[in-house]
Each structure stands twice: as C-alpha cells, then as structure tokens.
C-alpha cells in the first residue's frame, strides 16, 4: 500500500481529507478572493467536474462556503467558493456514520441493491469524465490514464498493470463501510469505472471488480469493449 495516499484523521478532530481535496481547500485558503470551480481546477490541475465534486464536499463538510456571484453585467452569474474562517480547525463530522446509514438502508430496503448502486456509480463516473471533443477517439492508454487520474483524485491509490488489463486499488477510501456493505459500496466503485469509460467512448470496459483480494488491495479488471454502453 502506498502510505502517501492514506489520509488519517487529525487528532484535533479535523475531518480527514484525501490529497486532492486538501489541495482544493488549500487553493481556497490561499486565494485573495472567491474562486469559481474552473479557477480552482486550473490551480490544482484537476478536471472542472472533479474540482466541483471536491468543492461541494468541502461545503457539505463545513470547510467552504458556496455563493452566487453578485454581478451587474448581463449573463449567468457564477457559483463562487471561499474557505470558511478557521476551516483548519473545524469540529468533527461523522461521514462514516452517514455512509453506514445510507449503504445499510439501500441494502435493506432496495430489491436489488447491487444493481441500484451500480447505476448510481455509473452516473457519477460519467459526470466525472473529461469527455474528449467530438470525433476524437481515445486509445486504451489515454482512457486508462484518465481512469487512473479519477480514481487517484477520489483516493484509491490506483496502479495500472498487466498492460492496462488491470488496475490495482491499493487504498479504499470507504473501506470500513465496504466491509459491512460490500455489495453496495463495491458496486458503486465498479459503476464509477464503467461510467467513466463509457462516457469517454473508451475501447475498453470494466468487466468486474474483485474486492479485498488482499487486506489492502482490490483489483478492477478491464477488457476490450464488446458490449453496448451501459
């Protein structure tokens, strides 16, 4: 396991942030004015949708504020983000408990929880994809690089191997919840991968995800695309 990718809670009760989210928060803290998601994305070198994903999570976690731009010029006002005062010293928030509640509820009250989780993951995978321009087709290497970048942003510490046919996931950012509700959480993860590759029009697709083949390792298996987009 790559220890650099594992984020541990601060002893003072500060919510744990993965590497990319920490960079997004730092960009807000260092800015002299509110920033849009696009501006943050450029500063931290993330895709705009990925930056917005992290920004919204910071807002929900009480570390940032989101406001509509006050402008007199014509045009749609932008959504701007700022770091909250004292964001480095916020109180503890139990997102693990929330994840347990939602995953447990889905598992207990949905007739086919794995399929519902897979659909949700696919939708978010498509949203987080940096889709290529029209008429440009990505090769396997380009698609795999973007997949690895997305998984790294979320905190999976991914490692492509076997000539792009496998992606080793050395760190599960939702491990405790996945151990309790593997059918739901791992289906979401597989859906994220499938959705991103489908949105890219990639020549590969995710066949399956093998969870916890070792205590700190899951494996996503990729194969040449043979089926219609999910």
mmCIF file of C-alpha atoms in Angstrom:
data_model
loop_
_atom_site.group_PDB
_atom_site.id
_atom_site.type_symbol
_atom_site.label_atom_id
_atom_site.label_comp_id
_atom_site.label_asym_id
_atom_site.label_seq_id
_atom_site.Cartn_x
_atom_site.Cartn_y
_atom_site.Cartn_z
ATOM 1 C CA UNK A 1 0.000 0.000 0.000
ATOM 2 C CA UNK A 2 1.177 3.492 -0.817
ATOM 3 C CA UNK A 3 1.242 5.146 2.580
ATOM 4 C CA UNK A 4 1.276 8.587 0.991
ATOM 5 C CA UNK A 5 -2.271 8.090 -0.251
ATOM 6 C CA UNK A 6 -3.760 7.159 3.110
ATOM 7 C CA UNK A 7 -5.278 10.110 4.944
ATOM 8 C CA UNK A 8 -5.722 9.778 8.707
ATOM 9 C CA UNK A 9 -7.897 11.956 10.915
ATOM 10 C CA UNK A 10 -6.189 14.771 12.724
ATOM 11 C CA UNK A 11 -6.022 14.225 16.492
ATOM 12 C CA UNK A 12 -7.893 17.506 16.984
ATOM 13 C CA UNK A 13 -10.989 16.132 15.257
ATOM 14 C CA UNK A 14 -10.485 17.731 11.811
ATOM 15 C CA UNK A 15 -12.237 15.684 9.076
ATOM 16 C CA UNK A 16 -9.794 13.550 7.062
ATOM 17 C CA UNK A 17 -9.219 14.847 3.530
ATOM 18 C CA UNK A 18 -7.618 12.977 0.674
ATOM 19 C CA UNK A 19 -4.740 14.544 -1.207
ATOM 20 C CA UNK A 20 -6.749 16.164 -3.988
ATOM 21 C CA UNK A 21 -9.377 17.591 -1.643
ATOM 22 C CA UNK A 22 -6.649 19.009 0.588
ATOM 23 C CA UNK A 23 -5.171 20.789 -2.449
ATOM 24 C CA UNK A 24 -8.589 22.205 -3.347
ATOM 25 C CA UNK A 25 -9.075 23.523 0.192
ATOM 26 C CA UNK A 26 -5.564 24.992 0.191
ATOM 27 C CA UNK A 27 -6.305 26.819 -3.079
ATOM 28 C CA UNK A 28 -9.345 28.443 -1.472
ATOM 29 C CA UNK A 29 -7.421 29.350 1.667
ATOM 30 C CA UNK A 30 -4.594 30.960 -0.315
ATOM 31 C CA UNK A 31 -6.860 32.925 -2.661
ATOM 32 C CA UNK A 32 -7.455 36.615 -2.023
ATOM 33 C CA UNK A 33 -10.984 36.387 -3.449
ATOM 34 C CA UNK A 34 -13.743 33.830 -4.047
ATOM 35 C CA UNK A 35 -12.962 31.334 -6.816
ATOM 36 C CA UNK A 36 -15.096 29.509 -9.342
ATOM 37 C CA UNK A 37 -14.802 25.754 -9.827
ATOM 38 C CA UNK A 38 -12.982 26.381 -13.120
ATOM 39 C CA UNK A 39 -10.438 28.637 -11.447
ATOM 40 C CA UNK A 40 -9.820 26.095 -8.708
ATOM 41 C CA UNK A 41 -9.466 23.337 -11.313
ATOM 42 C CA UNK A 42 -6.706 25.268 -13.088
ATOM 43 C CA UNK A 43 -4.851 25.972 -9.845
ATOM 44 C CA UNK A 44 -4.825 22.359 -8.696
ATOM 45 C CA UNK A 45 -4.730 20.768 -12.184
ATOM 46 C CA UNK A 46 -7.981 18.832 -11.942
ATOM 47 C CA UNK A 47 -10.866 18.477 -14.358
ATOM 48 C CA UNK A 48 -13.556 21.068 -13.620
ATOM 49 C CA UNK A 49 -16.167 18.455 -12.697
ATOM 50 C CA UNK A 50 -13.727 16.729 -10.340
ATOM 51 C CA UNK A 51 -12.847 20.065 -8.720
ATOM 52 C CA UNK A 52 -16.555 20.849 -8.328
ATOM 53 C CA UNK A 53 -17.090 17.431 -6.736
ATOM 54 C CA UNK A 54 -14.414 18.195 -4.116
ATOM 55 C CA UNK A 55 -15.654 21.767 -3.610
ATOM 56 C CA UNK A 56 -19.202 20.605 -2.946
ATOM 57 C CA UNK A 57 -17.868 18.030 -0.482
ATOM 58 C CA UNK A 58 -15.947 20.782 1.321
ATOM 59 C CA UNK A 59 -19.123 22.864 1.503
ATOM 60 C CA UNK A 60 -21.071 19.911 2.905
ATOM 61 C CA UNK A 61 -18.268 19.335 5.394
ATOM 62 C CA UNK A 62 -18.394 22.914 6.614
ATOM 63 C CA UNK A 63 -14.913 23.757 5.324
ATOM 64 C CA UNK A 64 -16.011 26.065 2.492
ATOM 65 C CA UNK A 65 -18.900 28.322 1.504
ATOM 66 C CA UNK A 66 -20.720 28.471 -1.825
ATOM 67 C CA UNK A 67 -22.357 31.686 -3.054
ATOM 68 C CA UNK A 68 -23.806 33.063 -6.269
ATOM 69 C CA UNK A 69 -21.728 35.839 -7.812
ATOM 70 C CA UNK A 70 -23.166 39.319 -7.345
ATOM 71 C CA UNK A 71 -22.816 40.930 -10.765
ATOM 72 C CA UNK A 72 -24.493 43.699 -12.708
ATOM 73 C CA UNK A 73 -23.282 42.621 -16.142
ATOM 74 C CA UNK A 74 -25.505 40.503 -18.408
ATOM 75 C CA UNK A 75 -25.030 36.776 -18.308
ATOM 76 C CA UNK A 76 -25.445 33.937 -15.885
ATOM 77 C CA UNK A 77 -23.768 34.611 -12.528
ATOM 78 C CA UNK A 78 -21.067 32.176 -11.494
ATOM 79 C CA UNK A 79 -21.003 29.971 -8.411
ATOM 80 C CA UNK A 80 -18.069 31.048 -6.238
ATOM 81 C CA UNK A 81 -16.367 29.250 -3.372
ATOM 82 C CA UNK A 82 -14.441 30.517 -0.360
ATOM 83 C CA UNK A 83 -12.759 28.765 2.542
ATOM 84 C CA UNK A 84 -14.598 29.251 5.794
ATOM 85 C CA UNK A 85 -12.743 31.158 8.522
ATOM 86 C CA UNK A 86 -10.993 28.679 10.765
ATOM 87 C CA UNK A 87 -11.514 25.856 8.243
ATOM 88 C CA UNK A 88 -8.369 24.178 9.537
ATOM 89 C CA UNK A 89 -9.941 23.897 12.976
ATOM 90 C CA UNK A 90 -13.447 22.625 12.335
ATOM 91 C CA UNK A 91 -15.256 20.227 14.595
ATOM 92 C CA UNK A 92 -15.513 16.531 13.921
ATOM 93 C CA UNK A 93 -18.105 15.263 11.429
ATOM 94 C CA UNK A 94 -19.078 11.627 11.187
ATOM 95 C CA UNK A 95 -19.271 10.929 7.463
ATOM 96 C CA UNK A 96 -18.560 7.279 8.138
ATOM 97 C CA UNK A 97 -21.811 7.083 10.099
ATOM 98 C CA UNK A 98 -23.697 8.746 7.246
ATOM 99 C CA UNK A 99 -22.156 6.288 4.766
ATOM 100 C CA UNK A 100 -23.149 3.367 7.011
ATOM 101 C CA UNK A 101 -26.725 4.649 7.262
ATOM 102 C CA UNK A 102 -27.147 5.174 3.521
ATOM 103 C CA UNK A 103 -25.437 1.929 2.485
ATOM 104 C CA UNK A 104 -27.359 -0.066 5.090
ATOM 105 C CA UNK A 105 -30.648 1.475 4.060
ATOM 106 C CA UNK A 106 -30.009 0.760 0.379
ATOM 107 C CA UNK A 107 -29.030 -2.830 1.158
ATOM 108 C CA UNK A 108 -32.093 -3.444 3.331
ATOM 109 C CA UNK A 109 -34.834 -1.576 1.503
ATOM 110 C CA UNK A 110 -33.946 -1.931 -2.204
ATOM 111 C CA UNK A 111 -34.935 -5.147 -4.027
ATOM 112 C CA UNK A 112 -31.656 -5.222 -5.974
ATOM 113 C CA UNK A 113 -29.185 -3.072 -4.028
ATOM 114 C CA UNK A 114 -26.151 -4.036 -6.091
ATOM 115 C CA UNK A 115 -27.853 -3.001 -9.341
ATOM 116 C CA UNK A 116 -29.082 0.276 -7.827
ATOM 117 C CA UNK A 117 -25.577 1.026 -6.529
ATOM 118 C CA UNK A 118 -24.062 0.123 -9.900
ATOM 119 C CA UNK A 119 -26.401 2.555 -11.676
ATOM 120 C CA UNK A 120 -25.543 5.333 -9.230
ATOM 121 C CA UNK A 121 -21.825 4.714 -9.687
ATOM 122 C CA UNK A 122 -22.161 4.752 -13.481
ATOM 123 C CA UNK A 123 -23.991 8.084 -13.375
ATOM 124 C CA UNK A 124 -21.235 9.666 -11.271
ATOM 125 C CA UNK A 125 -18.498 8.074 -13.378
ATOM 126 C CA UNK A 126 -19.994 9.722 -16.459
ATOM 127 C CA UNK A 127 -20.223 13.046 -14.629
ATOM 128 C CA UNK A 128 -16.556 12.949 -13.584
ATOM 129 C CA UNK A 129 -15.274 12.038 -17.059
ATOM 130 C CA UNK A 130 -13.279 14.569 -19.044
ATOM 131 C CA UNK A 131 -15.050 13.773 -22.296
ATOM 132 C CA UNK A 132 -12.972 14.196 -25.488
ATOM 133 C CA UNK A 133 -14.072 16.567 -28.265
ATOM 134 C CA UNK A 134 -16.441 15.232 -30.926
ATOM 135 C CA UNK A 135 -14.919 12.815 -33.480
ATOM 136 C CA UNK A 136 -11.808 12.224 -31.351
ATOM 137 C CA UNK A 137 -11.445 8.641 -30.203
ATOM 138 C CA UNK A 138 -9.299 7.772 -27.216
ATOM 139 C CA UNK A 139 -6.945 4.816 -27.334
ATOM 140 C CA UNK A 140 -6.596 2.345 -24.473
ATOM 141 C CA UNK A 141 -3.633 4.139 -22.885
ATOM 142 C CA UNK A 142 -5.353 7.555 -22.880
ATOM 143 C CA UNK A 143 -8.565 6.151 -21.439
ATOM 144 C CA UNK A 144 -6.680 4.216 -18.772
ATOM 145 C CA UNK A 145 -4.690 7.310 -17.789
ATOM 146 C CA UNK A 146 -7.873 9.306 -17.268
ATOM 147 C CA UNK A 147 -9.444 6.450 -15.312
ATOM 148 C CA UNK A 148 -6.393 6.240 -13.051
ATOM 149 C CA UNK A 149 -6.431 10.013 -12.562
ATOM 150 C CA UNK A 150 -10.094 9.950 -11.482
ATOM 151 C CA UNK A 151 -9.529 7.050 -9.089
ATOM 152 C CA UNK A 152 -6.470 8.785 -7.662
ATOM 153 C CA UNK A 153 -8.441 12.001 -7.129
ATOM 154 C CA UNK A 154 -11.014 10.087 -5.084
ATOM 155 C CA UNK A 155 -8.315 8.354 -3.030
ATOM 156 C CA UNK A 156 -7.985 4.789 -4.339
ATOM 157 C CA UNK A 157 -4.183 4.947 -4.904
ATOM 158 C CA UNK A 158 -4.589 3.153 -8.264
ATOM 159 C CA UNK A 159 -1.847 1.340 -10.186
ATOM 160 C CA UNK A 160 -2.410 0.156 -13.774
ATOM 161 C CA UNK A 161 -0.750 -3.161 -14.539
ATOM 162 C CA UNK A 162 -0.799 -6.142 -16.904
ATOM 163 C CA UNK A 163 -0.632 -3.844 -19.963
ATOM 164 C CA UNK A 164 -3.738 -1.936 -18.908
ATOM 165 C CA UNK A 165 -5.877 -5.007 -18.303
ATOM 166 C CA UNK A 166 -5.942 -4.492 -14.545
ATOM 167 C CA UNK A 167 -5.985 -1.539 -12.172
ATOM 168 C CA UNK A 168 -4.780 -2.292 -8.657
ATOM 169 C CA UNK A 169 -6.587 -0.253 -5.996
ATOM 170 C CA UNK A 170 -4.241 -0.033 -3.025
ATOM 171 C CA UNK A 171 -6.485 2.038 -0.770
ATOM 172 C CA UNK A 172 -10.258 2.024 -0.372
ATOM 173 C CA UNK A 173 -11.405 5.450 0.884
ATOM 174 C CA UNK A 174 -14.628 3.787 2.095
ATOM 175 C CA UNK A 175 -13.103 0.606 3.479
ATOM 176 C CA UNK A 176 -14.969 0.389 6.791
ATOM 177 C CA UNK A 177 -18.335 0.822 5.094
ATOM 178 C CA UNK A 178 -17.337 -1.548 2.282
ATOM 179 C CA UNK A 179 -16.504 -4.263 4.799
ATOM 180 C CA UNK A 180 -20.016 -4.003 6.226
ATOM 181 C CA UNK A 181 -21.898 -3.417 2.961
ATOM 182 C CA UNK A 182 -19.629 -4.814 0.255
ATOM 183 C CA UNK A 183 -22.444 -5.486 -2.215
ATOM 184 C CA UNK A 184 -23.430 -1.804 -2.238
ATOM 185 C CA UNK A 185 -20.107 0.020 -1.901
ATOM 186 C CA UNK A 186 -18.097 -2.152 -4.295
ATOM 187 C CA UNK A 187 -20.900 -1.967 -6.869
ATOM 188 C CA UNK A 188 -20.707 1.820 -6.689
ATOM 189 C CA UNK A 189 -16.952 1.637 -7.291
ATOM 190 C CA UNK A 190 -17.385 -0.677 -10.284
ATOM 191 C CA UNK A 191 -20.081 1.648 -11.615
ATOM 192 C CA UNK A 192 -17.766 4.662 -11.334
ATOM 193 C CA UNK A 193 -15.209 2.889 -13.515
ATOM 194 C CA UNK A 194 -17.778 1.660 -16.030
ATOM 195 C CA UNK A 195 -19.476 5.039 -16.265
ATOM 196 C CA UNK A 196 -16.270 6.967 -16.869
ATOM 197 C CA UNK A 197 -15.054 4.569 -19.562
ATOM 198 C CA UNK A 198 -18.463 4.628 -21.253
ATOM 199 C CA UNK A 199 -18.605 8.426 -21.253
ATOM 200 C CA UNK A 200 -15.146 8.545 -22.833
ATOM 201 C CA UNK A 201 -16.185 6.106 -25.555
ATOM 202 C CA UNK A 202 -13.157 4.089 -24.486
ATOM 203 C CA UNK A 203 -12.233 0.904 -26.358
ATOM 204 C CA UNK A 204 -12.116 -0.920 -23.015
ATOM 205 C CA UNK A 205 -14.713 -1.601 -20.336
ATOM 206 C CA UNK A 206 -14.630 -2.810 -16.746
ATOM 207 C CA UNK A 207 -15.637 -6.467 -16.545
ATOM 208 C CA UNK A 208 -15.563 -6.863 -12.788
ATOM 209 C CA UNK A 209 -14.093 -5.651 -9.521
ATOM 210 C CA UNK A 210 -12.510 -8.157 -7.159
ATOM 211 C CA UNK A 211 -12.792 -6.669 -3.642
ATOM 212 C CA UNK A 212 -10.240 -7.276 -0.910
ATOM 213 C CA UNK A 213 -8.139 -9.893 -2.673
ATOM 214 C CA UNK A 214 -5.664 -8.844 -0.004
ATOM 215 C CA UNK A 215 -6.423 -6.760 3.115
ATOM 216 C CA UNK A 216 -5.321 -3.577 1.348
ATOM 217 C CA UNK A 217 -5.957 -4.432 -2.300
ATOM 218 C CA UNK A 218 -8.890 -4.573 -4.726
ATOM 219 C CA UNK A 219 -8.493 -5.253 -8.467
ATOM 220 C CA UNK A 220 -10.502 -3.797 -11.342
ATOM 221 C CA UNK A 221 -10.384 -5.969 -14.477
ATOM 222 C CA UNK A 222 -10.575 -4.261 -17.886
ATOM 223 C CA UNK A 223 -11.188 -5.891 -21.259
ATOM 224 C CA UNK A 224 -11.686 -4.826 -24.882
ATOM 225 C CA UNK A 225 -15.162 -3.405 -25.309
ATOM 226 C CA UNK A 226 -17.619 -5.892 -26.775
ATOM 227 C CA UNK A 227 -20.985 -4.827 -25.365
ATOM 228 C CA UNK A 228 -23.154 -1.707 -25.859
ATOM 229 C CA UNK A 229 -22.652 1.184 -23.455
ATOM 230 C CA UNK A 230 -24.436 0.628 -20.129
#
